XYZ file of C-alpha atoms in Angstrom:
405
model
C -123.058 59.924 -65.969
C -126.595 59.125 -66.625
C -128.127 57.536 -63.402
C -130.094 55.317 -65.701
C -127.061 53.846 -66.700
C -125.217 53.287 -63.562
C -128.554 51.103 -62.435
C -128.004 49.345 -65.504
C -124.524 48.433 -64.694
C -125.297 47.512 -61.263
C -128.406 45.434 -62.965
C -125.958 43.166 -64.916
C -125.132 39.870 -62.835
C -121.731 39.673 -61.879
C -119.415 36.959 -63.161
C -119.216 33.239 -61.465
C -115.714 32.398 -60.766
C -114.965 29.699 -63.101
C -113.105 26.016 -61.411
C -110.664 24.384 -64.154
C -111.014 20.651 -64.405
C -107.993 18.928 -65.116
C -106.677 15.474 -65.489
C -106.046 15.845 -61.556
C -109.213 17.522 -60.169
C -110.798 15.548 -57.695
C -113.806 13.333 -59.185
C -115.825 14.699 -55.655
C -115.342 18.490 -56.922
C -116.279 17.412 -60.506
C -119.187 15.657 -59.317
C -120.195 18.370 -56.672
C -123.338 19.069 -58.465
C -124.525 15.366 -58.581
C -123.711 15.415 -54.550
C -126.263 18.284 -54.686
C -128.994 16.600 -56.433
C -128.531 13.614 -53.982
C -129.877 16.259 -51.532
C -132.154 17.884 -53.787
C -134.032 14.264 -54.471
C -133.795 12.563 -51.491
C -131.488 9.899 -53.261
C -130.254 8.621 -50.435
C -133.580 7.539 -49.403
C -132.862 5.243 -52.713
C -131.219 2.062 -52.694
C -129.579 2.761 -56.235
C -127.790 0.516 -57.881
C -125.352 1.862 -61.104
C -125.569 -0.663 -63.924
C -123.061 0.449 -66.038
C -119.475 2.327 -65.041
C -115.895 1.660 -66.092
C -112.371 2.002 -64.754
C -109.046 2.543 -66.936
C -107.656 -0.505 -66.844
C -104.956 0.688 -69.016
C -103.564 2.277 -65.800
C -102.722 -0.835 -64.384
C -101.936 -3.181 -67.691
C -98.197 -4.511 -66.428
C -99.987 -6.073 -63.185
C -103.094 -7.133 -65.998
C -99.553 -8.435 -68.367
C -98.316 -10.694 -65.655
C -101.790 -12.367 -64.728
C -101.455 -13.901 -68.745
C -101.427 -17.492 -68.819
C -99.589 -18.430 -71.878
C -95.777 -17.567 -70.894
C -94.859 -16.761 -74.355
C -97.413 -14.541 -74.898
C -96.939 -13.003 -71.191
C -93.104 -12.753 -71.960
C -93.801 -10.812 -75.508
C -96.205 -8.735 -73.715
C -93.923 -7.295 -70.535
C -91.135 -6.964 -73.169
C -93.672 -4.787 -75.460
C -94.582 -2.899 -72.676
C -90.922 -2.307 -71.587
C -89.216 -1.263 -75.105
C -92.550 0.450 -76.433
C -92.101 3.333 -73.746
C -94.486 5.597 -75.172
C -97.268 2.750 -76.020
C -96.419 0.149 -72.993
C -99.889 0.560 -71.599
C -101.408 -0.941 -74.504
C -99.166 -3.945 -75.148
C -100.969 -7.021 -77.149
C -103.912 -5.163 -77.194
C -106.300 -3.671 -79.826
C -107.202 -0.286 -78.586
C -106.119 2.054 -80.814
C -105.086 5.367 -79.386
C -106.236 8.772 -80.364
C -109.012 7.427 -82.521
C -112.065 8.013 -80.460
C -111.911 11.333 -79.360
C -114.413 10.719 -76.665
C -112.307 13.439 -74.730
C -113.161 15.792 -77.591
C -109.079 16.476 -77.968
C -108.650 16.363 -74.762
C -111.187 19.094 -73.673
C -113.021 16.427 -71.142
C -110.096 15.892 -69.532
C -111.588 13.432 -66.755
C -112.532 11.149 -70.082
C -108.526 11.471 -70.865
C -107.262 10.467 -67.584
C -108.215 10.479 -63.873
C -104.753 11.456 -62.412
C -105.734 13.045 -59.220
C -104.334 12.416 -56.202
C -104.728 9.744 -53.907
C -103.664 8.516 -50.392
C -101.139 6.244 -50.555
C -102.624 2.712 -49.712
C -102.344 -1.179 -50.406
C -105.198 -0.784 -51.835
C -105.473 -0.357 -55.655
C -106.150 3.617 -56.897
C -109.312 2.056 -58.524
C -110.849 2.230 -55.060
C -110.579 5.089 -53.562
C -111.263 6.458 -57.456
C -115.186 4.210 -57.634
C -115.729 5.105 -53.674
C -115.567 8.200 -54.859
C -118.151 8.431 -57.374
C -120.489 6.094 -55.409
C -120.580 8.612 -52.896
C -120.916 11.319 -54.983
C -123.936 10.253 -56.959
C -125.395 8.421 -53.960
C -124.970 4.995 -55.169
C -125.124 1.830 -52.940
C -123.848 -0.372 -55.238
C -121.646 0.075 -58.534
C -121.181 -2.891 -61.459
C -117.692 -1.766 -62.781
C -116.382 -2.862 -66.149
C -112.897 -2.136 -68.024
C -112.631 1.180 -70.944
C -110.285 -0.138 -73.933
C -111.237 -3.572 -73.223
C -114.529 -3.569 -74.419
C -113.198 -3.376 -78.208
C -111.522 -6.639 -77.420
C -113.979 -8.384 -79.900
C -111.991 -6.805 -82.672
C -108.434 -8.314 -81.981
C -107.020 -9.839 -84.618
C -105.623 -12.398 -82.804
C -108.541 -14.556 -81.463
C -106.276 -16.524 -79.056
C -104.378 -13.694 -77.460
C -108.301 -12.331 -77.213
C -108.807 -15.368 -74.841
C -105.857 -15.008 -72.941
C -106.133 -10.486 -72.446
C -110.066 -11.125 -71.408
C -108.643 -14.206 -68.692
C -106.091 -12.347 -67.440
C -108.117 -8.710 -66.882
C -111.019 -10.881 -64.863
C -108.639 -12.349 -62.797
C -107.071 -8.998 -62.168
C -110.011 -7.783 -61.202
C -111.430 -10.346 -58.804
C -108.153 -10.392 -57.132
C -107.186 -6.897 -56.929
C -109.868 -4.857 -57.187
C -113.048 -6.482 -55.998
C -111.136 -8.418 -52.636
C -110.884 -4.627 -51.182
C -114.918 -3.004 -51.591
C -117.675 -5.312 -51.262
C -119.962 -2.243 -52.978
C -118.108 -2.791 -56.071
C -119.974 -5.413 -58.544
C -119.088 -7.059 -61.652
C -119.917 -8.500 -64.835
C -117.343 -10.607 -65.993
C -116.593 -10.472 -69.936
C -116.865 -13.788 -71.299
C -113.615 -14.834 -73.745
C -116.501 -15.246 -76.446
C -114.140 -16.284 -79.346
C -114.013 -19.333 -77.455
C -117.050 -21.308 -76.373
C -114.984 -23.674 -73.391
C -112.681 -20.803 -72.143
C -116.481 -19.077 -71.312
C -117.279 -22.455 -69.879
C -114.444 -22.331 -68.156
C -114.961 -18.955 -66.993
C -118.493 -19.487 -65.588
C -116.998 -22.141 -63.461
C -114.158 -20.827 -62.271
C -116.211 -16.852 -61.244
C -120.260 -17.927 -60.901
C -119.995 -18.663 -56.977
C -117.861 -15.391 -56.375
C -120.438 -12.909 -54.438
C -119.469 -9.917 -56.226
C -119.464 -11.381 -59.548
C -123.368 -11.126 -60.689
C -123.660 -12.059 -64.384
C -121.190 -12.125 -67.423
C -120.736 -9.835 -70.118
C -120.339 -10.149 -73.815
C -118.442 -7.373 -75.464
C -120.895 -6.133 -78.918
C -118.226 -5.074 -81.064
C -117.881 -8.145 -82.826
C -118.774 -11.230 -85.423
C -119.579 -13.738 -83.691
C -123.211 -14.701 -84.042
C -124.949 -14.968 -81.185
C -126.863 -17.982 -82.450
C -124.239 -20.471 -82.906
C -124.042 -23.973 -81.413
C -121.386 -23.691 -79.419
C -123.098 -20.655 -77.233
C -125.624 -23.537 -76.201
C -123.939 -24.893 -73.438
C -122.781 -21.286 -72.214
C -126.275 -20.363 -71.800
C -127.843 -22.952 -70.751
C -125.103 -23.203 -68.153
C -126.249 -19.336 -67.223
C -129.766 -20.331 -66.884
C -129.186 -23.313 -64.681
C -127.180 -20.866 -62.112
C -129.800 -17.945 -62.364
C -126.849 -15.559 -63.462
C -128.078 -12.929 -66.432
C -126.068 -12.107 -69.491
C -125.795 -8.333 -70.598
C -124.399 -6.963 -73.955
C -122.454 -3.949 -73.984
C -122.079 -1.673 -76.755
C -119.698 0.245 -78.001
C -117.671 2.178 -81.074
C -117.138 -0.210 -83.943
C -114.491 1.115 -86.336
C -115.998 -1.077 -89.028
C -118.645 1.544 -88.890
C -116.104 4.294 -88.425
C -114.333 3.843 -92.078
C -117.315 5.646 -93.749
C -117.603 8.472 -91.088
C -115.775 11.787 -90.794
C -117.577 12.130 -86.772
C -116.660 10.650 -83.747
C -120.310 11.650 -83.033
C -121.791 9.988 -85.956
C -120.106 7.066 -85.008
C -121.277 7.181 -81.304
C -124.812 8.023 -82.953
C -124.806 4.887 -84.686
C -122.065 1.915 -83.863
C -123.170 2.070 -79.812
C -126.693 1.148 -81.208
C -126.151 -1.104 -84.235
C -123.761 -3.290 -82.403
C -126.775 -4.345 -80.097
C -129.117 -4.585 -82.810
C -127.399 -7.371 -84.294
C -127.418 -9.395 -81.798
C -130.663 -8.344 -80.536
C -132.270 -9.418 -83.967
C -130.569 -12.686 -83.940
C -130.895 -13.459 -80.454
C -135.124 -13.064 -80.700
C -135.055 -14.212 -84.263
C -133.330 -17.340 -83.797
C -135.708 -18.092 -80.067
C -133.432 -18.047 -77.758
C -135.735 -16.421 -75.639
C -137.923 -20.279 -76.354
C -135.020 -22.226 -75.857
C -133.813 -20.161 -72.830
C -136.884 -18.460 -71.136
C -135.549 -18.368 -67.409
C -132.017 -16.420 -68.973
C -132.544 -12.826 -67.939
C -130.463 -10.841 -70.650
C -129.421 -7.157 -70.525
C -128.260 -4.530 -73.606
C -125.882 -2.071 -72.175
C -124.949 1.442 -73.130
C -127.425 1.655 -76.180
C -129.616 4.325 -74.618
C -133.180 3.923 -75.570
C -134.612 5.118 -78.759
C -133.832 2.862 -80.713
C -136.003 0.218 -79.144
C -139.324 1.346 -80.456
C -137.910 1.154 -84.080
C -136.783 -2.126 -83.416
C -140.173 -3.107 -82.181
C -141.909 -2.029 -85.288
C -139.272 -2.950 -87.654
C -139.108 -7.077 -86.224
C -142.585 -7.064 -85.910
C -143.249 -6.383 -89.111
C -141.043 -8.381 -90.600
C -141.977 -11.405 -88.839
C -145.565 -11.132 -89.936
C -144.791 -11.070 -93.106
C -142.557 -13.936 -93.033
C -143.658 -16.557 -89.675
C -141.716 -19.260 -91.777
C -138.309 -18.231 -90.948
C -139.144 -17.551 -87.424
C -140.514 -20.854 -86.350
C -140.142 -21.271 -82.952
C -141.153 -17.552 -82.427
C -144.672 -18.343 -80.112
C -145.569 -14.318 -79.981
C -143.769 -10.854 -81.557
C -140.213 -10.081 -81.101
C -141.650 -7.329 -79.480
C -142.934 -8.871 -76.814
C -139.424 -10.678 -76.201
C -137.974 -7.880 -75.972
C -140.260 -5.872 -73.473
C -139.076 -8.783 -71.313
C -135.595 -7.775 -71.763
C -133.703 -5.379 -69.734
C -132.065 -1.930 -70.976
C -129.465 0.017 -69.181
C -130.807 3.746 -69.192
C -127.084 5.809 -70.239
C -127.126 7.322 -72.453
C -130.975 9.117 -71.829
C -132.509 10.399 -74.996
C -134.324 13.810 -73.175
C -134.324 16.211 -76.269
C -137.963 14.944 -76.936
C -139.598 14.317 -73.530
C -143.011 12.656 -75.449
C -140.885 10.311 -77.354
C -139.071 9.501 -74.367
C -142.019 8.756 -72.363
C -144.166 6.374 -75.314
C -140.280 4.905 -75.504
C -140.395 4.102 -71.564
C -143.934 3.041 -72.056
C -143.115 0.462 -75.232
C -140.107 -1.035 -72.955
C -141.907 -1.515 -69.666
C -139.484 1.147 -68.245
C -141.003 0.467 -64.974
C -139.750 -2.910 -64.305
C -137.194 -3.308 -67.229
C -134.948 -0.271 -67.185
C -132.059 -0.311 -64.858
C -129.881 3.087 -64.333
C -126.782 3.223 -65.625
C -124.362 6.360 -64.996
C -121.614 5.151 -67.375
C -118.964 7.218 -65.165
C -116.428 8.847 -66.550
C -117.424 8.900 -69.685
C -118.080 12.026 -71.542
C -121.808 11.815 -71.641
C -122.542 10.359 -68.058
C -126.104 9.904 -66.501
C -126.144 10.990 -62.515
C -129.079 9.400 -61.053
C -131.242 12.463 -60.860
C -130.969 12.170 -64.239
C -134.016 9.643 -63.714
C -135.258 11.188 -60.716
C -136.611 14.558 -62.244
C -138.263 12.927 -65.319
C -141.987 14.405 -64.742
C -144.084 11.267 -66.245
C -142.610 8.833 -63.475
C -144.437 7.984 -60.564
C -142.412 7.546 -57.307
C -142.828 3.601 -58.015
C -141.007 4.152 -61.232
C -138.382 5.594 -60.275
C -137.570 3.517 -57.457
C -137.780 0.697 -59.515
C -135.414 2.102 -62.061
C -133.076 3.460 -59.826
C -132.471 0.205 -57.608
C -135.142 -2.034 -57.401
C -135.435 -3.593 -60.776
C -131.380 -4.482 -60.216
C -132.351 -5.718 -56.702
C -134.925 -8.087 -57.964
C -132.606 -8.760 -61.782
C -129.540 -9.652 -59.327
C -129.894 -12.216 -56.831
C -126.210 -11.204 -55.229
C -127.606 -7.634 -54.968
């Protein structure tokens, strides 16, 4: 044989042994490259603070069924979840199954299910699951939310909305956050119903670990309404922010063949809505000491948005009134969750960081375990950010945002 080709063959790199993620890998082997970047950046020089992750709270919906108040509806549920065996988990809710295909059929299989194992403990899985990931990424503190329940905004039933959103938050503050004091929370607000939010501020607000409330995006209700008065006033007066988390809006989904187009466009539009009617109606006049977040929106859609309202308002001052400068100078004193990160066009990502006040108004966001998940160095190798920056971003804009923090 040639000896030019046998220092060919020896040339040719040989192949890397290839790890199979499954429903039960660990989440500290799937994450073993983030635990290297931690190194690789210093991060735990940080103090970061994740913005944005979830939990299946599907996993635990019989202990989430018996925490309803209503006793009819609790009964109807727990016997739903005990005759439907092959759909118990999502008793009285709204999630439909098998319709996002954020798993990609099942090919991401830690977006299908995190089954691996875990010690057996009186603690809740959910624990040892987030402790997990905050050690893997480097994180010092976490804001967890629920998965399915974000759609909630789309039940049909507007009551048993009310009751699923009461009983998941207590749930949570009882289970969940009594066992890891890293572990944070927004609290979704039953939005459908102005006093049960009322009720729901008073009843969480004092609770260390619970630092703001959440609306869920995916639905009608305008932001603008009466009724919403009292909720944020009642926010302001405590110093507690409000945040807005997106999400897939099957409203949107009817005219599209792609779970990405949808993604694309319903995690974004969702937010705009509000956005628009939240600057365009003044509650940033009538509420200027309410910090307010948009989560899991990424970020180029902001500059558009910036244009777009300013030049509408320009054009027409007389149905803005109370507006005193541009929507987009409202909304560089908003704050944006960073997941999902727009890098495909570093230049527009930078004049998009510079049109937001990235440096004091972005807050990282991981989104863990979703399919598309941010680690922090996701931030930390960005080459336009000074150290400040991305200190800031990482931790310190949350530190200063959160007063519990």
């Amino acid at each position: 044989m040639d000896d030019s080709v046998n220092k060919n063959e020896a040339r040719r790199a040989k192949p890397l042994d290839v790890q199979e993620i499954t429903t039960r890998t660990d989440t500290r082997d799937i994450l073993a490259n983030a635990r290297r970047d931690v190194e690789r950046y210093n991060l735990d020089d940080y103090f970061i603070a994740d913005i944005d992750a979830h939990h299946v709270e599907l996993d635990n919906w019989d202990e989430i069924l018996e925490c309803i108040e209503d006793p009819v509806l609790r009964y109807n549920g727990k016997a739903m979840s005990k005759n439907w065996p092959n759909a118990g988990n999502v008793a009285l809710s709204n999630h439909p199954p098998g319709l996002t295909q954020q798993d990609v059929a099942g090919r991401i299989p830690h977006q299908a299910e995190l089954a691996e194992d875990v010690p057996d403990s009186e603690e809740p899985r959910d624990i040892t699951l987030v402790r997990r990931v905050m050690d893997s990424l480097g994180l010092d503190v976490q804001i967890v939310f629920p998965q399915p329940m974000l759609e909630i905004g789309l039940h049909p039933s507007k009551p048993t909305q009310t009751q699923l959103i009461k009983a998941y938050n207590k749930w949570f503050v009882e289970r969940v956050l009594h066992y890891e004091p890293r572990i944070k929370t927004m609290l979704a607000l039953p939005f459908s119903d102005a006093e049960a939010c009322m009720q729901t501020i008073e009843q969480y607000a004092d609770h260390p670990q619970v630092i703001g409330f959440l609306v869920t995006s995916q639905r009608d209700e305008a932001v603008f309404e009466p009724q919403y008065v009292q909720i944020y006033a009642e926010l302001e007066r405590r110093g507690l922010p409000i945040g807005f988390h997106a999400g897939p809006d099957y409203n949107v989904a009817q005219a599209m063949n792609r779970f990405i187009s949808v993604h694309a466009l319903s995690f974004v539009t969702c937010n705009m809505i509000h956005l628009t009617n939240w600057v365009m109606n003044a509650m940033p006049e009538r509420f200027p000491n309410l910090d307010v977040i948009w989560i899991e929106s990424g970020l180029a859609w902001m500059p558009f948005m910036m244009q777009r309202l300013d030049h509408e308002y320009l054009m027409r001052q007389s149905d803005a009134p109370q507006l005193t400068k541009l929507p987009s100078e409202y909304m560089r004193e908003m704050y944006y969750t960073s997941q999902p990160l727009e890098v495909t066009d570093m230049k527009l990502l930078e004049s998009t960081f510079t049109a937001i006040n990235a440096e004091t108004q972005l807050l990282y966001s991981s989104d863990w375990p979703h399919w598309d998940f941010d680690t922090p160095a996701r931030i930390a190798n960005l080459p336009f950010l000074s150290e400040k920056a991305k200190r800031n971003i990482l931790g310190e804009n949350a530190k200063r945002l959160f007063s519990k923090l």
